[in-house]
mmCIF file of C-alpha atoms and ligand atoms in Angstrom:
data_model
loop_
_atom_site.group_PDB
_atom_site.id
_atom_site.type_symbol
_atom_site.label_atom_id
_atom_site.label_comp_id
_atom_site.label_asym_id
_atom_site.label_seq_id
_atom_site.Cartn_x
_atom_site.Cartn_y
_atom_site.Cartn_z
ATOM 1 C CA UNK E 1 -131.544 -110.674 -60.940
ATOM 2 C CA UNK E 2 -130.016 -108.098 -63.072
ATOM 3 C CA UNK E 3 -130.499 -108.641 -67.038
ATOM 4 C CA UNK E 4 -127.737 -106.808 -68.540
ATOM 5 C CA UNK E 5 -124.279 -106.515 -66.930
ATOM 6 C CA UNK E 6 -121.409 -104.151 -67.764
ATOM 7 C CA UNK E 7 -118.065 -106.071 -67.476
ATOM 8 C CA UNK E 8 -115.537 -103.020 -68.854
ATOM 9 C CA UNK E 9 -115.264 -104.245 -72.448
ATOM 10 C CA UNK E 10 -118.606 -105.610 -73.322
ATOM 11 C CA UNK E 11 -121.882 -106.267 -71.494
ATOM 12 C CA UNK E 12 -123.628 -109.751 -71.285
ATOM 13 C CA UNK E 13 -126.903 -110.288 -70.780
ATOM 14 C CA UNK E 14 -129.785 -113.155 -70.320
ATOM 15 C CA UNK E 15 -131.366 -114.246 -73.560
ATOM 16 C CA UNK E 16 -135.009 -114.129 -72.343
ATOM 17 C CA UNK E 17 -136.177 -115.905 -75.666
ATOM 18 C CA UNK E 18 -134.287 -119.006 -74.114
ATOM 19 C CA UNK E 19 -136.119 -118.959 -70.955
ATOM 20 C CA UNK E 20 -137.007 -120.615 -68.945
ATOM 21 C CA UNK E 21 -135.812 -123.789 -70.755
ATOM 22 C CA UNK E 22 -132.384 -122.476 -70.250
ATOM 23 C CA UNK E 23 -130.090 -119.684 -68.704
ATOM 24 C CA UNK E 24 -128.061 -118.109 -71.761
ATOM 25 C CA UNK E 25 -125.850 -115.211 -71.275
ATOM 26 C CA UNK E 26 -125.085 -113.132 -74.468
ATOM 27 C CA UNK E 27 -122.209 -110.722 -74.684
ATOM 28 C CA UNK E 28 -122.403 -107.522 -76.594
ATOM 29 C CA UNK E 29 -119.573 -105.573 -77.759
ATOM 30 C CA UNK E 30 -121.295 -102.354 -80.160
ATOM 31 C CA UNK E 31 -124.405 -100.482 -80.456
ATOM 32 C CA UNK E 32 -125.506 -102.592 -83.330
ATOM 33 C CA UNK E 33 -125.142 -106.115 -81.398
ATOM 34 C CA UNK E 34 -127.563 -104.119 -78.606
ATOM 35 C CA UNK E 35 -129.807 -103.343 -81.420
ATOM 36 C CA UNK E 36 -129.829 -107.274 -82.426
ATOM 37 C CA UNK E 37 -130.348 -108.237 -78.879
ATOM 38 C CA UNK E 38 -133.574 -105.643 -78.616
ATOM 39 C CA UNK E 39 -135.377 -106.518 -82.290
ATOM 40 C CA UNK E 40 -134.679 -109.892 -81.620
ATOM 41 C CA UNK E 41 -136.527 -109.484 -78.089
ATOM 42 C CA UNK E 42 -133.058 -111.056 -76.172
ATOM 43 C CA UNK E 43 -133.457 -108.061 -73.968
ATOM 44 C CA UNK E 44 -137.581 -106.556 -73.674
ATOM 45 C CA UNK E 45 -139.398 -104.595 -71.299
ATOM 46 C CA UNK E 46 -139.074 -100.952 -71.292
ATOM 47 C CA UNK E 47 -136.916 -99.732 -68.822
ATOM 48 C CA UNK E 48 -134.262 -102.831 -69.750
ATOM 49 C CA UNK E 49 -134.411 -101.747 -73.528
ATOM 50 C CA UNK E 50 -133.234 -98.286 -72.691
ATOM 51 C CA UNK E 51 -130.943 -99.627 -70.613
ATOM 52 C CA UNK E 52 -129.379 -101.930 -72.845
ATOM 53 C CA UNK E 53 -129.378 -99.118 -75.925
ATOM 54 C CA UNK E 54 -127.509 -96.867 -73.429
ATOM 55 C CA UNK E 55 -124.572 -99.717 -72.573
ATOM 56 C CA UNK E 56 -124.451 -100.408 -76.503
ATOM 57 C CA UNK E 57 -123.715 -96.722 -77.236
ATOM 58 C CA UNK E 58 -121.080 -96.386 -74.480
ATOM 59 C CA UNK E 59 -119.725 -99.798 -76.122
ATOM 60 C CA UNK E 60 -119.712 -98.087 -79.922
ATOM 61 C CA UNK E 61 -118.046 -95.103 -78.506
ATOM 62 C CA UNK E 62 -115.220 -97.452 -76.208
ATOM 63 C CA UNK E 63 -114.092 -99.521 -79.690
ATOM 64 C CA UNK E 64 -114.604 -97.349 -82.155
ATOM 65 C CA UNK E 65 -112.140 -97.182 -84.525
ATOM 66 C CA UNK E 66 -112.283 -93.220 -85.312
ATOM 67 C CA UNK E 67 -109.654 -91.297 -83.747
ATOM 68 C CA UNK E 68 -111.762 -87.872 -83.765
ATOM 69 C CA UNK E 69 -114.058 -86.401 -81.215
ATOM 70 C CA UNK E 70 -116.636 -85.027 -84.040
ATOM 71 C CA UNK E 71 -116.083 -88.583 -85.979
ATOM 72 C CA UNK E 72 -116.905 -90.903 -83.055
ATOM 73 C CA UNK E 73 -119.882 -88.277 -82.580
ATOM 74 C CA UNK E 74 -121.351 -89.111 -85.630
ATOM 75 C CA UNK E 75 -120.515 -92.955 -85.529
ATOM 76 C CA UNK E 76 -122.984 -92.633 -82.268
ATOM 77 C CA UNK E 77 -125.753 -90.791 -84.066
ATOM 78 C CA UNK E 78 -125.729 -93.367 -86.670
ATOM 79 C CA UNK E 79 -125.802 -95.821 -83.887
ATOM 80 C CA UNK E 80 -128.401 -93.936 -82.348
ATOM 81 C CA UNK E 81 -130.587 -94.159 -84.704
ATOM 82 C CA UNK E 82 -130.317 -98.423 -86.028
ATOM 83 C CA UNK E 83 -131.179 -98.303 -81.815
ATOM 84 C CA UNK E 84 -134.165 -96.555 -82.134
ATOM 85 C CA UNK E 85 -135.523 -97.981 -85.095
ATOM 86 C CA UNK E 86 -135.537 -101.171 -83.093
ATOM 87 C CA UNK E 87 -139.455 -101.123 -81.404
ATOM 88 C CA UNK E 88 -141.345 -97.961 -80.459
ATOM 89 C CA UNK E 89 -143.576 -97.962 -78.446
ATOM 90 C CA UNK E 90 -141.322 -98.027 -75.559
ATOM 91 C CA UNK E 91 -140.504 -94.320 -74.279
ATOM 92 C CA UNK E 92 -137.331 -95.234 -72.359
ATOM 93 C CA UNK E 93 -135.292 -96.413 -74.819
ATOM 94 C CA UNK E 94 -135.612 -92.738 -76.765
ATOM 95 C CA UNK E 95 -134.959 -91.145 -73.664
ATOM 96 C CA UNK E 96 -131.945 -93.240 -72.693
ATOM 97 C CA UNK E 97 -130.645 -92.565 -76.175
ATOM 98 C CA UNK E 98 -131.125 -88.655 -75.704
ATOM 99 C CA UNK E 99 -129.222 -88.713 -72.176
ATOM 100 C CA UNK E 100 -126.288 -90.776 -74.061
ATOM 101 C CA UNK E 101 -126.036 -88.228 -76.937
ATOM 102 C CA UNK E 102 -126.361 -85.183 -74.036
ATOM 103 C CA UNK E 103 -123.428 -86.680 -72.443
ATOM 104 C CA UNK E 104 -121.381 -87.260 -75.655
ATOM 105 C CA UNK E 105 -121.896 -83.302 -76.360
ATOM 106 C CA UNK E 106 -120.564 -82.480 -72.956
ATOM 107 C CA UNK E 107 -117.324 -83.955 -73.743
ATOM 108 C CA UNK E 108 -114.258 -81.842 -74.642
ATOM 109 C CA UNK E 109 -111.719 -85.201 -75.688
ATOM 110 C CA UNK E 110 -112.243 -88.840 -76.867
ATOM 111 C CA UNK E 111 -111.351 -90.493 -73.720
ATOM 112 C CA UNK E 112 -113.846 -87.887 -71.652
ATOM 113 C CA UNK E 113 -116.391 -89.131 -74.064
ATOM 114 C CA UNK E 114 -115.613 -92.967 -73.311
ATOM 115 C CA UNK E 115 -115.178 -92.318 -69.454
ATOM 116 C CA UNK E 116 -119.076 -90.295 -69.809
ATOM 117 C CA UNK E 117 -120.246 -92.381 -71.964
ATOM 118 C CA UNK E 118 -120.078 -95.357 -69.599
ATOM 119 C CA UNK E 119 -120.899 -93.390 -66.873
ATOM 120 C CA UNK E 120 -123.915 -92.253 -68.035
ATOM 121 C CA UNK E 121 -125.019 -95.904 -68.512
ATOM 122 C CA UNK E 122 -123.675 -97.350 -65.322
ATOM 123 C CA UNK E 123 -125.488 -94.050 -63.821
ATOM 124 C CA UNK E 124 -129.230 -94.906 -65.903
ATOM 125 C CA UNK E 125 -128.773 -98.691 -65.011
ATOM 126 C CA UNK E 126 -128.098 -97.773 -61.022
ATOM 127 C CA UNK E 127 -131.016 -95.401 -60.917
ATOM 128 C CA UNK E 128 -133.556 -97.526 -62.741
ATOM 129 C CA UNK E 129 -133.022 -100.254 -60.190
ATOM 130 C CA UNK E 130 -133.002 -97.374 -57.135
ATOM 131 C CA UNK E 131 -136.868 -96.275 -59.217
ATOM 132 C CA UNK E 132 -138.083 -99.932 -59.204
ATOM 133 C CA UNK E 133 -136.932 -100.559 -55.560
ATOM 134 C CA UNK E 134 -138.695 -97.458 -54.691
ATOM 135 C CA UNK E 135 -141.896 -97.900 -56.408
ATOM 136 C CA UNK E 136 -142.280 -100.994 -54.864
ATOM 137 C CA UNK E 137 -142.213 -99.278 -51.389
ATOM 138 C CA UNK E 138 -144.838 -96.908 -52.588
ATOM 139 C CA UNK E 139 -146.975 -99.306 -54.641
ATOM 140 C CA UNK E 140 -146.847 -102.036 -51.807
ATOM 141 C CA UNK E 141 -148.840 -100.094 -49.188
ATOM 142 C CA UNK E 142 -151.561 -100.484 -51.912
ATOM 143 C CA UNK E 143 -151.208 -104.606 -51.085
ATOM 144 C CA UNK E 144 -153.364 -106.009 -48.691
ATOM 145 C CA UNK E 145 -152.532 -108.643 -46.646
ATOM 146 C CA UNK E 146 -153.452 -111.932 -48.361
ATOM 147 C CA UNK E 147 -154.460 -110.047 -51.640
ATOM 148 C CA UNK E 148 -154.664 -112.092 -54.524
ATOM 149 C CA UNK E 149 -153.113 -110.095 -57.601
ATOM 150 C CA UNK E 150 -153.374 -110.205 -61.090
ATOM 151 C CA UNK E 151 -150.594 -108.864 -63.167
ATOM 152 C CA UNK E 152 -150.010 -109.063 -66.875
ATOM 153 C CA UNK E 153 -146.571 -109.735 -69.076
ATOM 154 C CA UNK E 154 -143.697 -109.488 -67.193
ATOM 155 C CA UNK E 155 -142.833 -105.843 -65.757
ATOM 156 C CA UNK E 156 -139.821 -108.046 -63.662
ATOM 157 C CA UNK E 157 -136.567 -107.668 -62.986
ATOM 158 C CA UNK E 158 -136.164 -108.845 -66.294
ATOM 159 C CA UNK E 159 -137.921 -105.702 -67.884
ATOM 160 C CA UNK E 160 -135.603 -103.705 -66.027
ATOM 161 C CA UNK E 161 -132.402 -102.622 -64.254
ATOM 162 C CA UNK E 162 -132.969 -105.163 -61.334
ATOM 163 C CA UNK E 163 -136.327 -105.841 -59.259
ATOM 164 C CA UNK E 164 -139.238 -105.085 -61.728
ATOM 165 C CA UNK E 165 -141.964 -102.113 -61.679
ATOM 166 C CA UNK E 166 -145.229 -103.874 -61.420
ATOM 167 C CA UNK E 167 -143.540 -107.033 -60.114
ATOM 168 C CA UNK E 168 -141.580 -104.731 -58.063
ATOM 169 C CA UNK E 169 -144.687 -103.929 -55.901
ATOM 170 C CA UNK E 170 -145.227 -107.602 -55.749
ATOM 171 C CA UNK E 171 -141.636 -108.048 -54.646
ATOM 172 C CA UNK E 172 -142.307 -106.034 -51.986
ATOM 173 C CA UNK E 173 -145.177 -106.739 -50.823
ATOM 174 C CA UNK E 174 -143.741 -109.984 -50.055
ATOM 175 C CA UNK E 175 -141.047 -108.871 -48.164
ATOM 176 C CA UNK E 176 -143.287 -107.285 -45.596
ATOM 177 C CA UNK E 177 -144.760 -110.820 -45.323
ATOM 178 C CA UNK E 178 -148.353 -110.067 -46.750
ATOM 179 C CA UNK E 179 -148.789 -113.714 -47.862
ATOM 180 C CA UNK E 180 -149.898 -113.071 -51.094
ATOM 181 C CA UNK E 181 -150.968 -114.813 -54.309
ATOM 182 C CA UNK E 182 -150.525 -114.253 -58.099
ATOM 183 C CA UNK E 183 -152.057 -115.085 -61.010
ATOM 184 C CA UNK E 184 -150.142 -114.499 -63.896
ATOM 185 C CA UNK E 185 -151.634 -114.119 -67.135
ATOM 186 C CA UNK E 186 -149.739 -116.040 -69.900
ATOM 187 C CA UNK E 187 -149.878 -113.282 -72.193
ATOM 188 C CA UNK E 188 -150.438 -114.466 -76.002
ATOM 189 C CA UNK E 189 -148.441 -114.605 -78.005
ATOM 190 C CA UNK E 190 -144.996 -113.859 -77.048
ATOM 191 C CA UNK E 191 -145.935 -115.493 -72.951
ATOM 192 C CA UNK E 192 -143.961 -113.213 -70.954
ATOM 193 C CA UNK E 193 -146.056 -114.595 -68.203
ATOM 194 C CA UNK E 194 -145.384 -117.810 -68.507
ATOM 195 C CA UNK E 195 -142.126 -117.877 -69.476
ATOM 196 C CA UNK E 196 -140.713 -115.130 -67.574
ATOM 197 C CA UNK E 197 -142.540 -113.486 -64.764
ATOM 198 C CA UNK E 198 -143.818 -117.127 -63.803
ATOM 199 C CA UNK E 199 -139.605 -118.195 -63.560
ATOM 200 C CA UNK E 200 -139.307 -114.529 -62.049
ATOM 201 C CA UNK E 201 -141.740 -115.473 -59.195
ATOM 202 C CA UNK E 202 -140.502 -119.067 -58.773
ATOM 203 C CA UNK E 203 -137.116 -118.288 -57.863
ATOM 204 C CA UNK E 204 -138.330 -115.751 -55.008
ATOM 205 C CA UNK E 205 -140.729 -118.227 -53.590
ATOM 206 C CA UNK E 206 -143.797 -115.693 -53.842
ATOM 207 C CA UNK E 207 -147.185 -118.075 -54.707
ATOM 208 C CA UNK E 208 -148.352 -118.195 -58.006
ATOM 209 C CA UNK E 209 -150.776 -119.168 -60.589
ATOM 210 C CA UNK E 210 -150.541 -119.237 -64.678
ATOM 211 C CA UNK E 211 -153.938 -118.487 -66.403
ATOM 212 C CA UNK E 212 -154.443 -118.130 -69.716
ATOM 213 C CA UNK E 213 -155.305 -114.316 -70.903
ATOM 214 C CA UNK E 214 -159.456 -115.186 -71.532
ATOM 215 C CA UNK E 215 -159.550 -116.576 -68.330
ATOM 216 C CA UNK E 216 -159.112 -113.479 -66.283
ATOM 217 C CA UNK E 217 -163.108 -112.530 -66.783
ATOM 218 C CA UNK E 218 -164.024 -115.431 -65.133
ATOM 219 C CA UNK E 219 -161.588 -115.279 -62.578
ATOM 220 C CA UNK E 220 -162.623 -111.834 -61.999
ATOM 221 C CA UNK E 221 -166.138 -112.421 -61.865
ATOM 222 C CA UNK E 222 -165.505 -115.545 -59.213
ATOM 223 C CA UNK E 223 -164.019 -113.204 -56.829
ATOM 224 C CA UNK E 224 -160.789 -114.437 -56.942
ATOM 225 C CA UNK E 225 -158.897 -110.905 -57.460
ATOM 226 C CA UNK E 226 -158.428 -108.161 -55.634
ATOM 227 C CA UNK E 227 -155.879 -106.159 -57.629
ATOM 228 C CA UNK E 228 -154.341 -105.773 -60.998
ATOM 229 C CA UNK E 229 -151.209 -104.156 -61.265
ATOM 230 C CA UNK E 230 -148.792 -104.395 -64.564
ATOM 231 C CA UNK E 231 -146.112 -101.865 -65.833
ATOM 232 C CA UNK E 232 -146.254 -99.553 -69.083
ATOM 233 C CA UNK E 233 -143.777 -98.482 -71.818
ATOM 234 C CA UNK E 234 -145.536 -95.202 -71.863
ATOM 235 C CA UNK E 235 -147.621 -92.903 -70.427
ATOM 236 C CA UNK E 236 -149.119 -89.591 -71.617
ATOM 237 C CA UNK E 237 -148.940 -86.866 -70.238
ATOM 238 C CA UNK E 238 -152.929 -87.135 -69.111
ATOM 239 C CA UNK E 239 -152.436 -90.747 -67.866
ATOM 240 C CA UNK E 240 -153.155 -92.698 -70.451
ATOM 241 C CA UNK E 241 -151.238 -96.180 -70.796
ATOM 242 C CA UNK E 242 -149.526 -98.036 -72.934
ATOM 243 C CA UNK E 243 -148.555 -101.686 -72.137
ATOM 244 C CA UNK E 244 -148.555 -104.828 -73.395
ATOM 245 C CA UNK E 245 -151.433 -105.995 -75.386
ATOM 246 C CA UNK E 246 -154.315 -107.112 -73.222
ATOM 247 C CA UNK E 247 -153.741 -104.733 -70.451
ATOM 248 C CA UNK E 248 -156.647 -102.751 -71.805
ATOM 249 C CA UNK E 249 -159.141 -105.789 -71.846
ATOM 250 C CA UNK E 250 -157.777 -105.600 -67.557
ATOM 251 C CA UNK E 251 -158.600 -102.643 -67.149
ATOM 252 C CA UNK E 252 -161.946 -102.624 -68.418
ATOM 253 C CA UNK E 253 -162.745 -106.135 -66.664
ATOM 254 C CA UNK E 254 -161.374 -104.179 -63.327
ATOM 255 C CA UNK E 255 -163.619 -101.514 -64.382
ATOM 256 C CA UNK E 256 -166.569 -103.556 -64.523
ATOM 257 C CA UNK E 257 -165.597 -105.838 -61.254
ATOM 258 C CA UNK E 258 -164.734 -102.920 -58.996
ATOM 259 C CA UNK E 259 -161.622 -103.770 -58.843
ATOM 260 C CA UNK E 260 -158.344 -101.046 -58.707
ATOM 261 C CA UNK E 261 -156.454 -101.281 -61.903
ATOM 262 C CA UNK E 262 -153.059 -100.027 -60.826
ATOM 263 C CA UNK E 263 -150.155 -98.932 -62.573
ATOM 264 C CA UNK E 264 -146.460 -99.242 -61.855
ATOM 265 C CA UNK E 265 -144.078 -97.144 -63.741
ATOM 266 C CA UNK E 266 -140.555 -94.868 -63.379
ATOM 267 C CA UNK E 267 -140.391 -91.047 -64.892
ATOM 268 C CA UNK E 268 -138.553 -92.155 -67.402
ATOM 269 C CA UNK E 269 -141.479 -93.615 -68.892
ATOM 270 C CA UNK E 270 -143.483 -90.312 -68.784
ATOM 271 C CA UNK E 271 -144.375 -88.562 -72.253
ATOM 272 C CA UNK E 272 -144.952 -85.458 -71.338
ATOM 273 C CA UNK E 273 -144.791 -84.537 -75.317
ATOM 274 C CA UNK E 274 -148.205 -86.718 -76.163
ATOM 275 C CA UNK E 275 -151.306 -86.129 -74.368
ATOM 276 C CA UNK E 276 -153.605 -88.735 -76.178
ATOM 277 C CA UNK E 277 -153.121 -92.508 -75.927
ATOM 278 C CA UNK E 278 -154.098 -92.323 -79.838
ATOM 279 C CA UNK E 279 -150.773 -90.124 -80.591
ATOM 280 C CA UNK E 280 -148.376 -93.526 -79.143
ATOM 281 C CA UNK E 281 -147.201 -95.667 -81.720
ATOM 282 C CA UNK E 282 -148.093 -99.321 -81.078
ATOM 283 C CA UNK E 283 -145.587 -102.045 -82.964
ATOM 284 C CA UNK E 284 -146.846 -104.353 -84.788
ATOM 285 C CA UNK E 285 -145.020 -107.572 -84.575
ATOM 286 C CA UNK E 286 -144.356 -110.947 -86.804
ATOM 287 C CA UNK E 287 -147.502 -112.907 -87.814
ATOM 288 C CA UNK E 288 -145.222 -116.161 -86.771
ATOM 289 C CA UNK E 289 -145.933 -114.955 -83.337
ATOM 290 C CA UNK E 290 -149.454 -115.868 -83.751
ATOM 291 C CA UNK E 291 -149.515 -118.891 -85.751
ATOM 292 C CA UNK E 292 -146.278 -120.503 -84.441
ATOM 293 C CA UNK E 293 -145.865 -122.078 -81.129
ATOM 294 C CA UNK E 294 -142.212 -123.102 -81.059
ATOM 295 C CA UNK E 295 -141.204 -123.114 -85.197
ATOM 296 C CA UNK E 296 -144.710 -125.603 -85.016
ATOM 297 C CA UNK E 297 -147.702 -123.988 -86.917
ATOM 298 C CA UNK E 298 -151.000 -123.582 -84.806
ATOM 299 C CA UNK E 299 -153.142 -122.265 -87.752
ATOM 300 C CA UNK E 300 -154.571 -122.652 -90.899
ATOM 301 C CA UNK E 301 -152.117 -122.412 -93.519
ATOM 302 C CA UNK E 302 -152.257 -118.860 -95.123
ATOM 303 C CA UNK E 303 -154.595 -117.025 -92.611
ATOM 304 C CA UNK E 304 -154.441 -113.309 -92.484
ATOM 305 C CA UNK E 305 -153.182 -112.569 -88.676
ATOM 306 C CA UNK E 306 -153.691 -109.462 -86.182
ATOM 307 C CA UNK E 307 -150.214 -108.576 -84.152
ATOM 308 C CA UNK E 308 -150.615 -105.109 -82.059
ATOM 309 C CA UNK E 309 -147.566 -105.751 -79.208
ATOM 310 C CA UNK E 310 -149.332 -103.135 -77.001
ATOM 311 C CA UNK E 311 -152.806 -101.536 -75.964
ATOM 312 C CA UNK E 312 -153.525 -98.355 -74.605
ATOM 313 C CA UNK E 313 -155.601 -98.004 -71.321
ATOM 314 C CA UNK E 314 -157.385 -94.707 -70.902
ATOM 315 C CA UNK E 315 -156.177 -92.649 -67.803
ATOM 316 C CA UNK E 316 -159.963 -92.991 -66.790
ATOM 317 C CA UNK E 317 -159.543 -96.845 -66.219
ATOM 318 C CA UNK E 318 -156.515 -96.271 -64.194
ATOM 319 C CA UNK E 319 -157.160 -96.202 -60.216
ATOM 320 C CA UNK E 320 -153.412 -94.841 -59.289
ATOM 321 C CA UNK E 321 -150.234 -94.483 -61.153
ATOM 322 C CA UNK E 322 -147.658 -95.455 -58.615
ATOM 323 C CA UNK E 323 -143.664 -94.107 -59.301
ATOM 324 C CA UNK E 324 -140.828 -93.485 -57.878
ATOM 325 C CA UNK E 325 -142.254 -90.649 -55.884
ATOM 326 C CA UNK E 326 -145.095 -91.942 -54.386
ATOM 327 C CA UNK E 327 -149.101 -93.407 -55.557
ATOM 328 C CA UNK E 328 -150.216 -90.907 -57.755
ATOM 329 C CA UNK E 329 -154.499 -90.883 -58.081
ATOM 330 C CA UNK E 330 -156.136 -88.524 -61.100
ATOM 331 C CA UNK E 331 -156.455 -86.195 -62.107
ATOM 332 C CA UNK E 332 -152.838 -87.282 -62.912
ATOM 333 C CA UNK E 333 -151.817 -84.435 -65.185
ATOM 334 C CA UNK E 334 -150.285 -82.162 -62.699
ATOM 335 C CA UNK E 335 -148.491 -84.588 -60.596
ATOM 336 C CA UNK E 336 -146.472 -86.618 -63.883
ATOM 337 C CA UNK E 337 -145.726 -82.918 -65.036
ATOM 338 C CA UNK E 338 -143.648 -82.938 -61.678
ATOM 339 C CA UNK E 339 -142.713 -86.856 -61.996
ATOM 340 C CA UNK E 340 -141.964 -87.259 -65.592
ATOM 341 C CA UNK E 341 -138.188 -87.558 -66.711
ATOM 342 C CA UNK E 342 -138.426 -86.600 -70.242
ATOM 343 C CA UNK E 343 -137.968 -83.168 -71.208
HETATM 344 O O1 MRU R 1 -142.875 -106.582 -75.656
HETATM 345 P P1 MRU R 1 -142.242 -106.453 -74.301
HETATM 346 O O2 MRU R 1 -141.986 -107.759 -73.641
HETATM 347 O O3 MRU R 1 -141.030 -105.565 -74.330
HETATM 348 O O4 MRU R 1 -143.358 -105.711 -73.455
HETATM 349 C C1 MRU R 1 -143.088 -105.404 -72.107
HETATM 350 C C2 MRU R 1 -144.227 -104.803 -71.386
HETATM 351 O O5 MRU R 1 -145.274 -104.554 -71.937
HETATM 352 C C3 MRU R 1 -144.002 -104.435 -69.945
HETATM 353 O O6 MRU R 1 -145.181 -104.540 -69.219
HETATM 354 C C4 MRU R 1 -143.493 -102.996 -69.882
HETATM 355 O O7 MRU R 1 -142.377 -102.823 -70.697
HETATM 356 C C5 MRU R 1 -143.149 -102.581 -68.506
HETATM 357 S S1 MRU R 1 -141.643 -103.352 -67.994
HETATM 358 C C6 MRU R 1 -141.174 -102.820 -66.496
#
């Protein structure tokens, strides 16, 4: 269940605003249309962003019209940076746009540039996927048999180069035949829940239940959980998390239920230059979000709204970090020093 596919000329991928009413595939030719495709939220989740900014560079650099290594170099740091003035909160898609431009200075001729150029891509796509296949290894000996799981947005194939991070573990877990259950929060007011990692779990067969975000308290305080694990789109270098908005109300809930809070994430979404949660900018997003459900207004005319698209969970409310080397418990510095992918 790949998102974004490289076909030689141009890449398509799934419109994942269109979901799951319908399965539209979108093809994009340039760096720009992959900056369309992540603003417009086409294409979301962290590792898939960088992903998709890294396929729109290598795109840029395979039709531009500039006949000059140094020109097409700039035409990709312009490109470079209309990509990462798209959202950012998300680490990966910085760091995927770094490794492009480090592979554009390596070459010594236009067509070495191309050929690295869609290399590199091909290369950060394949080893996502290889991350998320791994961390779900790892994270699933953290599954019990029979556990009931709560996870949060979707952190799916979809959000990534194939398989998922947080859903990844889930994935797993299933494989090995743990008979397991998910509840999937909706997750106001975009429902990447519901519309995605609720289609995501559907089509793998793998038991699940929708819940709106408020209800998780209660759900919590029934006894109906046993684990919560979601992704992030950053983590600092002491632990502390960044994910979609809500995770932190999780995490606190887990907190005060005894119950692990667990997070599922690859290197590349390691910050090793912030050390406080405070230092990560969260995005703020379009009001419409909130008081539009489908173009149909769901408030009062003219009300002031509140948009944050992430939280950040101190590293203290995190039981284990799990990547693609292993389950990683605090104190966490020292071991994402080791796991981190960014410089
Ligand atoms: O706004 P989104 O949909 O891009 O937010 C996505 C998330 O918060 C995911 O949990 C995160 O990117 C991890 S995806 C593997």
């Amino acid at each position: 269940m790949k998102p974004i596919l490289f076909e030689g000329q141009s890449a398509r991928l799934i419109d994942q605003t269109r979901l799951p009413l319908e399965e539209v595939w979108r093809e994009i030719r340039s760096g720009p249309e992959a900056a369309e495709a992540i603003r417009s939220m086409r294409i979301r989740g962290a590792p898939a962003i960088g992903i998709t900014a890294a396929y729109g560079l290598a795109l840029s650099a395979l039709h531009s019209k500039q006949d000059s290594l140094e020109a097409v170099r700039a035409e990709l740091a312009e490109v470079s940076a209309e990509l990462a003035a798209t959202r950012p909160t998300a680490i990966n898609l910085f760091w995927a746009i770094r490794r492009m431009n480090a592979a554009a200075e390596e070459a010594t001729s236009l067509a070495e540039l191309r050929e690295r150029l869609i290399r590199e891509a091909r290369t950060i796509a394949a080893e996502d996927e290889a991350m998320c296949r791994a961390m779900g290894r790892h994270g699933a000996e953290l599954v019990p048999a029979g556990a009931r799981i709560l996870t949060h947005c979707n952190a799916g194939a979809l959000a990534t180069g194939d398989y998922g991070t947080a859903l990844g573990v889930i994935r797993a877990a299933h494989e090995q035949g743990k008979s397991i259950h998910v509840w999937v929060d909706e997750t106001r007011p975009f429902l990447q829940g519901a519309r995605l990692t609720a289609w995501e779990l559907a089509h793998e067969g793998i038991p699940a239940t929708l819940l709106c975000d408020s209800a998780a308290g209660h759900l919590m305080q029934q006894g109906q959980v046993d684990l919560v694990v979601v992704g992030s789109d950053r983590i600092t270098s002491r632990g502390d998390v960044a994910n979609k908005i809500g995770t932190y109300t999780l995490a606190v809930l887990c907190r005060q239920h005894d119950i692990p809070f667990y997070v599922a994430a690859p290197g590349s979404t390691i910050d090793l230059a912030i050390e406080s949660g405070r230092d990560i900018p969260i995005e703020q997003r379009d009001s419409r979000e909130v008081t539009h459900l489908s173009g149909q207004p769901v408030a009062a005319s003219g009300v002031q709204v509140f948009n944050p698209a992430f939280d950040v969970t101190p590293a203290e409310l995190v039981t284990a970090i799990i990547t693609e080397q292993g389950v990683h418990r605090p104190p966490f510095s020292p071991i994402l020093s080791q796991v981190a992918s960014q410089p």
